[in-house]
CSV table of C-alpha atoms in Angstrom, one decimal:
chain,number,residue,atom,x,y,z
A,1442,UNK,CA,90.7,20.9,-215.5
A,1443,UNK,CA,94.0,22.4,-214.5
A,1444,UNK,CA,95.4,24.3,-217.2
A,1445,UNK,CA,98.9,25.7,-217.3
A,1446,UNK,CA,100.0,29.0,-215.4
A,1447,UNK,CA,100.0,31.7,-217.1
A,1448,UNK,CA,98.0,30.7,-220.2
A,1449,UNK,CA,95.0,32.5,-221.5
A,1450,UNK,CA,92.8,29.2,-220.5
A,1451,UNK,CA,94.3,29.6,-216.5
A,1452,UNK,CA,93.6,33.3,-216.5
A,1453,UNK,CA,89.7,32.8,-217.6
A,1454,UNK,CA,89.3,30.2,-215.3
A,1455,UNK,CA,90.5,31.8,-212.2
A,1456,UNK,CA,88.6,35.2,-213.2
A,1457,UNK,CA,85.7,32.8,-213.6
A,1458,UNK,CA,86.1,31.2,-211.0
A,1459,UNK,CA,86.3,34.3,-208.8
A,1460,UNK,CA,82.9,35.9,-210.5
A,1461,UNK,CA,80.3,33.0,-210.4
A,1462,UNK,CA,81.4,32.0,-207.0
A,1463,UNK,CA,81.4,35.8,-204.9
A,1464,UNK,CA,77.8,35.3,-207.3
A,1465,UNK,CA,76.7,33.1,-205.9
A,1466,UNK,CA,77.4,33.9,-202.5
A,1467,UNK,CA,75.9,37.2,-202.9
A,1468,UNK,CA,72.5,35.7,-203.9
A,1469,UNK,CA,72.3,34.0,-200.9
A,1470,UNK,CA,72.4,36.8,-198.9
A,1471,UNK,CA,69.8,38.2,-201.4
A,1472,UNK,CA,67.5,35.6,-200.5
A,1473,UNK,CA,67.9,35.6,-196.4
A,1474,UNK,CA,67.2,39.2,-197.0
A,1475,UNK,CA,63.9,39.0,-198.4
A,1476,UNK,CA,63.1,36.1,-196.4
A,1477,UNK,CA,64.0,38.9,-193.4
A,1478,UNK,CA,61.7,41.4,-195.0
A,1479,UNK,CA,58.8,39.1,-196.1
A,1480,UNK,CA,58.8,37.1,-192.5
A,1481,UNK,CA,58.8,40.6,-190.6
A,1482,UNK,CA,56.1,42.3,-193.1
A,1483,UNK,CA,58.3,44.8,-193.9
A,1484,UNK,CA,57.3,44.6,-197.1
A,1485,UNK,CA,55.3,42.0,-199.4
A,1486,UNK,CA,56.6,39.5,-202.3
A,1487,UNK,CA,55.0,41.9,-204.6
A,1488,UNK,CA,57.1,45.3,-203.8
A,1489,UNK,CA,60.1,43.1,-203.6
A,1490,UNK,CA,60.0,42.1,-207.4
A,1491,UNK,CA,60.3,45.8,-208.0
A,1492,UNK,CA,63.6,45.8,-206.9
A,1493,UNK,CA,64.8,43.1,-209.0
A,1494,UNK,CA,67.0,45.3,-210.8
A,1495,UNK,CA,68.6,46.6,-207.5
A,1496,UNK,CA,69.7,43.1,-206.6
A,1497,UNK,CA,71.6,42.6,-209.7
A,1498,UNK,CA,73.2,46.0,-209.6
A,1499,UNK,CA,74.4,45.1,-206.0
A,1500,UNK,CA,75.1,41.3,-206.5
A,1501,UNK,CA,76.8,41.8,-210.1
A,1502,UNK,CA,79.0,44.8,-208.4
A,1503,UNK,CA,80.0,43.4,-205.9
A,1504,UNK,CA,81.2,40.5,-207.8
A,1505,UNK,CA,83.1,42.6,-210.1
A,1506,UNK,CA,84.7,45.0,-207.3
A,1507,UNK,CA,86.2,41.6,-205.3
A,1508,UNK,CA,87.3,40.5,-208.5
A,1509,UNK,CA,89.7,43.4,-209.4
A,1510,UNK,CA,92.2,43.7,-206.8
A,1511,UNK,CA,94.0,40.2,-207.8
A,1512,UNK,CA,93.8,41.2,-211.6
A,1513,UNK,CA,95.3,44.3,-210.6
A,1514,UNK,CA,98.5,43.1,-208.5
A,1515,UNK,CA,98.1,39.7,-211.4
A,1516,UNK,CA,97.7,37.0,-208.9
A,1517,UNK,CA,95.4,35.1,-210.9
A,1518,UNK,CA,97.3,31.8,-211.6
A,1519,UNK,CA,97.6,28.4,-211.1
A,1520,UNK,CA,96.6,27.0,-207.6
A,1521,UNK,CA,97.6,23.6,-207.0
A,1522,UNK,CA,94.6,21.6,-209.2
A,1523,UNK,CA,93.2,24.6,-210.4
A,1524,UNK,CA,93.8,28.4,-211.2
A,1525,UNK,CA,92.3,31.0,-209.1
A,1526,UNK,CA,94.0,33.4,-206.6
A,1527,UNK,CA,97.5,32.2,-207.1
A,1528,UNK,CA,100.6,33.1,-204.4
A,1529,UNK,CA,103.0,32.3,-206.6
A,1530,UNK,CA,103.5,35.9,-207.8
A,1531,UNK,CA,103.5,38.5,-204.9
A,1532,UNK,CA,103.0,36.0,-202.6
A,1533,UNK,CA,102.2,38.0,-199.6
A,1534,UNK,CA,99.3,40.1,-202.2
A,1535,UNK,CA,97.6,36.5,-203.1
A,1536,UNK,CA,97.5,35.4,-199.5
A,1537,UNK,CA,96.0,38.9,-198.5
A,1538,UNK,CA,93.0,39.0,-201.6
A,1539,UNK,CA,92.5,35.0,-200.9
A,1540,UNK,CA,90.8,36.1,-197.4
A,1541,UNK,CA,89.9,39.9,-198.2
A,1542,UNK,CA,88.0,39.3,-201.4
A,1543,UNK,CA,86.7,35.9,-200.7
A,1544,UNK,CA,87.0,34.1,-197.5
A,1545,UNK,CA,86.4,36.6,-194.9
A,1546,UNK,CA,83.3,38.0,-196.8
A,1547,UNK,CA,82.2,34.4,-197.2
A,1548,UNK,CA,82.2,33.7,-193.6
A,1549,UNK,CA,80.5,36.9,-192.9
A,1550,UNK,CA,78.0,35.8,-195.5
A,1551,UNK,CA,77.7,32.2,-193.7
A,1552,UNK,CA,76.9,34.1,-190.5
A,1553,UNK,CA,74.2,36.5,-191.4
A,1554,UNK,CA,72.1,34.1,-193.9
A,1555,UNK,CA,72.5,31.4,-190.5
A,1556,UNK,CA,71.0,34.1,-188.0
A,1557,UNK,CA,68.6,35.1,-190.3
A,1558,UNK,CA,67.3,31.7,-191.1
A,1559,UNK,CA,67.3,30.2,-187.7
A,1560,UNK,CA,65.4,32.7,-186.8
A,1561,UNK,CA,62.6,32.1,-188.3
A,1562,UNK,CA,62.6,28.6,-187.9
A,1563,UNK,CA,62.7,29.0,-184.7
A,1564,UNK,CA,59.6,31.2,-185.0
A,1565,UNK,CA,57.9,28.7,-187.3
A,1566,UNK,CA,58.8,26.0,-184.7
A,1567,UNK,CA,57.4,27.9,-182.0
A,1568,UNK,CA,54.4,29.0,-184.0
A,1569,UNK,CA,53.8,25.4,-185.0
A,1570,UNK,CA,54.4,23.6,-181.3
A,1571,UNK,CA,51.6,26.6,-180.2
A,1572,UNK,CA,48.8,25.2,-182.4
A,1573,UNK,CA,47.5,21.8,-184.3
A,1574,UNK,CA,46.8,23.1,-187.4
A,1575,UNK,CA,49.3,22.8,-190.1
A,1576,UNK,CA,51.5,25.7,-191.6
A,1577,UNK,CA,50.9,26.8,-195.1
A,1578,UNK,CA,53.7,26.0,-197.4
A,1579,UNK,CA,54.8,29.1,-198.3
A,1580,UNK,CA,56.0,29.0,-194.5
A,1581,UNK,CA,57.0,25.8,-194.6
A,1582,UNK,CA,59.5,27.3,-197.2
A,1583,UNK,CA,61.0,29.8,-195.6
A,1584,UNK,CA,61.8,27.7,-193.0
A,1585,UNK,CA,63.2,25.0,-195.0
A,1586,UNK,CA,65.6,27.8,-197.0
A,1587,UNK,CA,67.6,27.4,-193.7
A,1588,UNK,CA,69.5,24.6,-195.6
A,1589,UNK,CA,70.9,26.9,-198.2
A,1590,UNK,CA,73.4,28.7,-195.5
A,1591,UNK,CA,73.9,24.7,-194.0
A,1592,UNK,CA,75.0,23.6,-197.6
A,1593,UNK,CA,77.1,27.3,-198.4
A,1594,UNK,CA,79.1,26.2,-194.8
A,1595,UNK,CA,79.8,22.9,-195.5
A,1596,UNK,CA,80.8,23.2,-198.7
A,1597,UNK,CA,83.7,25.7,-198.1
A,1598,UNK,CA,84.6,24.6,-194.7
A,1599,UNK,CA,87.4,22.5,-196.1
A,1600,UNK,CA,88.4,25.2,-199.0
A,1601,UNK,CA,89.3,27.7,-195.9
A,1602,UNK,CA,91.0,25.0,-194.1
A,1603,UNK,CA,92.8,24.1,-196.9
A,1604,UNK,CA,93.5,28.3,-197.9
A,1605,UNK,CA,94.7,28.5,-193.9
A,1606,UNK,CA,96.9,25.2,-194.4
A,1607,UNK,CA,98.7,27.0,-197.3
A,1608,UNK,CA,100.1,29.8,-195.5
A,1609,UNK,CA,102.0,27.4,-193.5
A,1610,UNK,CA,103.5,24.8,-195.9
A,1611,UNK,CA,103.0,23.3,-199.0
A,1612,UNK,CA,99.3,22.2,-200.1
A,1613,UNK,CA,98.0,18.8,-198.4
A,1614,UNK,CA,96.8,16.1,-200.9
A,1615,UNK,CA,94.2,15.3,-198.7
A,1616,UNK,CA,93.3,18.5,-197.8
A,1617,UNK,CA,93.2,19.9,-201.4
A,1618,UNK,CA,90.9,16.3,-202.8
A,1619,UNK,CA,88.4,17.6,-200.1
A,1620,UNK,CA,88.3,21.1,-200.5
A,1621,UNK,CA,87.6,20.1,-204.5
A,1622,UNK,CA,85.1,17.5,-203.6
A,1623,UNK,CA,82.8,19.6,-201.3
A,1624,UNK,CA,83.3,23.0,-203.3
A,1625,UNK,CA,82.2,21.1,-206.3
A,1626,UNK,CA,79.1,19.8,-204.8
A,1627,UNK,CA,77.5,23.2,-203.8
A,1628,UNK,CA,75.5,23.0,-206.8
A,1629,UNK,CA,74.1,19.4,-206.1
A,1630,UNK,CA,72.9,20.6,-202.2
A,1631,UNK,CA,71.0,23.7,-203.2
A,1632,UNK,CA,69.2,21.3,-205.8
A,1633,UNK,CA,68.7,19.0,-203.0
A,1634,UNK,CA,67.1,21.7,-200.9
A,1635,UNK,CA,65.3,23.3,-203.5
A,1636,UNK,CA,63.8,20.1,-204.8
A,1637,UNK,CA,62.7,19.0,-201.3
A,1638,UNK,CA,60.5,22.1,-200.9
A,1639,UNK,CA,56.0,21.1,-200.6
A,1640,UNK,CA,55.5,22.5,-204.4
A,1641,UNK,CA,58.5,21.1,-205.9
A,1642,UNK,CA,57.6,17.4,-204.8
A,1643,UNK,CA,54.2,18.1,-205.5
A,1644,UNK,CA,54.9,18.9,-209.2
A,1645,UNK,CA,57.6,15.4,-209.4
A,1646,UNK,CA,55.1,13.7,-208.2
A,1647,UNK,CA,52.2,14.7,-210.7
A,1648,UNK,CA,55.2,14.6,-213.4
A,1649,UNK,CA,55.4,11.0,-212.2
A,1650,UNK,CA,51.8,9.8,-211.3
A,1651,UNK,CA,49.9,12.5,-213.2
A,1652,UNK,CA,47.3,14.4,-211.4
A,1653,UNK,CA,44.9,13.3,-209.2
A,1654,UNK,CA,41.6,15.5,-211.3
A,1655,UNK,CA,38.6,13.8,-209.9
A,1656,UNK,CA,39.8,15.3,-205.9
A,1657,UNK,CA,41.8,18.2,-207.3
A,1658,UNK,CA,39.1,20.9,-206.6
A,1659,UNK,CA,38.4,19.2,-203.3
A,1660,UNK,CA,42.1,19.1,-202.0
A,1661,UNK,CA,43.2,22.5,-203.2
A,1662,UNK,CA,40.0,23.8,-201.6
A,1663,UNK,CA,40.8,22.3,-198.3
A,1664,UNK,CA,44.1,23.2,-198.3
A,1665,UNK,CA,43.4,26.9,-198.8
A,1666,UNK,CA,41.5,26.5,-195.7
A,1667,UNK,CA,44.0,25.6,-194.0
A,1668,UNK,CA,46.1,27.7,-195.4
A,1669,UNK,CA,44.4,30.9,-194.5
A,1670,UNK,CA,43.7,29.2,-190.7
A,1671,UNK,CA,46.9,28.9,-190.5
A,1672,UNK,CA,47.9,32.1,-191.5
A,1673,UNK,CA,45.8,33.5,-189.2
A,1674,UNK,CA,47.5,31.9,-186.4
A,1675,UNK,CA,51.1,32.8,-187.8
A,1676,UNK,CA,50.0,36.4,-187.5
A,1677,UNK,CA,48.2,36.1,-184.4
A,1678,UNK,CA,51.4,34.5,-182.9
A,1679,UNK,CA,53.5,37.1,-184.3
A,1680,UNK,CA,51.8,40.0,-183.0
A,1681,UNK,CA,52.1,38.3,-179.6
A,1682,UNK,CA,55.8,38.0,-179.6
A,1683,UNK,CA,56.8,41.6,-180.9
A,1684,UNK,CA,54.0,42.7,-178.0
């Protein structure tokens, strides 16, 4: 909805709007970061949930701390379809904490989860061109996380256009429809992604079909075969390349 500026109902949306989406943001560059440390060895699944509690401290934080400075100068307000940042008051202020506290550290964002996950598709690529055996999934779904940057990217590329557009002239109709429409669908890609991953379809499909119990034992014992073959050759192939 759009309520009206300066209402109690505008203030909490925009503040709201701020939180969940520097969130969820953050997260993602929680997850390119373990997918760094997992891929490299630098540390294991298990050590990582351990620091579960550091994540939060850092994600929720960080959230709060780009949050502040427009409560502070009170540029949360009404935004042409919506309230967040609003240049309405101090218009020069809301211009500057549109792109310090949310577009700038987006594209940063954008740019290391995309290095980090290319990267290692590219390794997995390499790794699985080198040999005939097939990958285990849990690689198979660190490569496929390379989407979640893809999906971050194209869902605010027309919300910075549209942020860079306002400093210039009036909001564009167009413009602003599009920016609403592709923000709004972040949600529905990372589902997408998420639900295209080996052990997700696996689980529609026995939610669907119900599982196949007479080959079960058989299947999941040939495909921890391959699994740990193929792990093998991941390992073998890494030690090659950082050789």
């Amino acid at each position: 909805g759009n309520p009206s500026d300066g209402t109690s109902a505008c203030y909490a949306q925009a503040v709201l709007q701020q939180l969940f989406q520097i969130a969820s943001m953050l997260w993602t560059v929680v997850v390119a970061r373990v997918v760094q440390m997992v891929w490299s060895k630098a540390r294991t699944l298990e050590q990582i949930e351990g620091d579960y509690w550091k994540m939060h401290a850092v994600v929720w934080g960080g959230t709060v701390l780009l949050a502040i400075p427009a409560a502070a100068s009170e540029n949360y307000g009404e935004t042409a379809g919506w309230c967040w940042i609003s240049v309405r008051r101090r218009e020069e202020l809301g211009t500057a904490w549109r792109f310090l506290c949310f577009y700038i550290p987006l594209w940063f964002i954008a740019a290391y989860n995309l290095t980090v996950f290319w990267v290692v598709r590219s390794q997995v690529k390499q790794i699985s061109a080198n040999g005939s055996t097939a990958l285990p999934r849990s690689v198979q779904t660190l490569a496929r996380m390379v989407w979640y940057p893809v999906v971050l990217v194209i869902c605010y590329i027309f919300g910075t256009i549209n942020r860079i557009q306002n400093i210039f002239g009036p909001p564009s109709y167009e413009i602003v429809i599009l920016h609403a429409l592709f923000q709004s669908s972040q949600g529905i890609g990372n589902a997408i992604v998420y639900g295209t991953t080996p052990s997700v379809r696996e689980a529609l499909r026995e939610m669907v079909y119900g599982p196949n119990t007479a080959n079960q034992n058989m299947v999941e014992e040939e495909e921890s075969n391959i699994e740990n073959s193929a792990l093998d050759r991941v390992e073998l192939s890494l030690s090659e390349t950082k050789h």
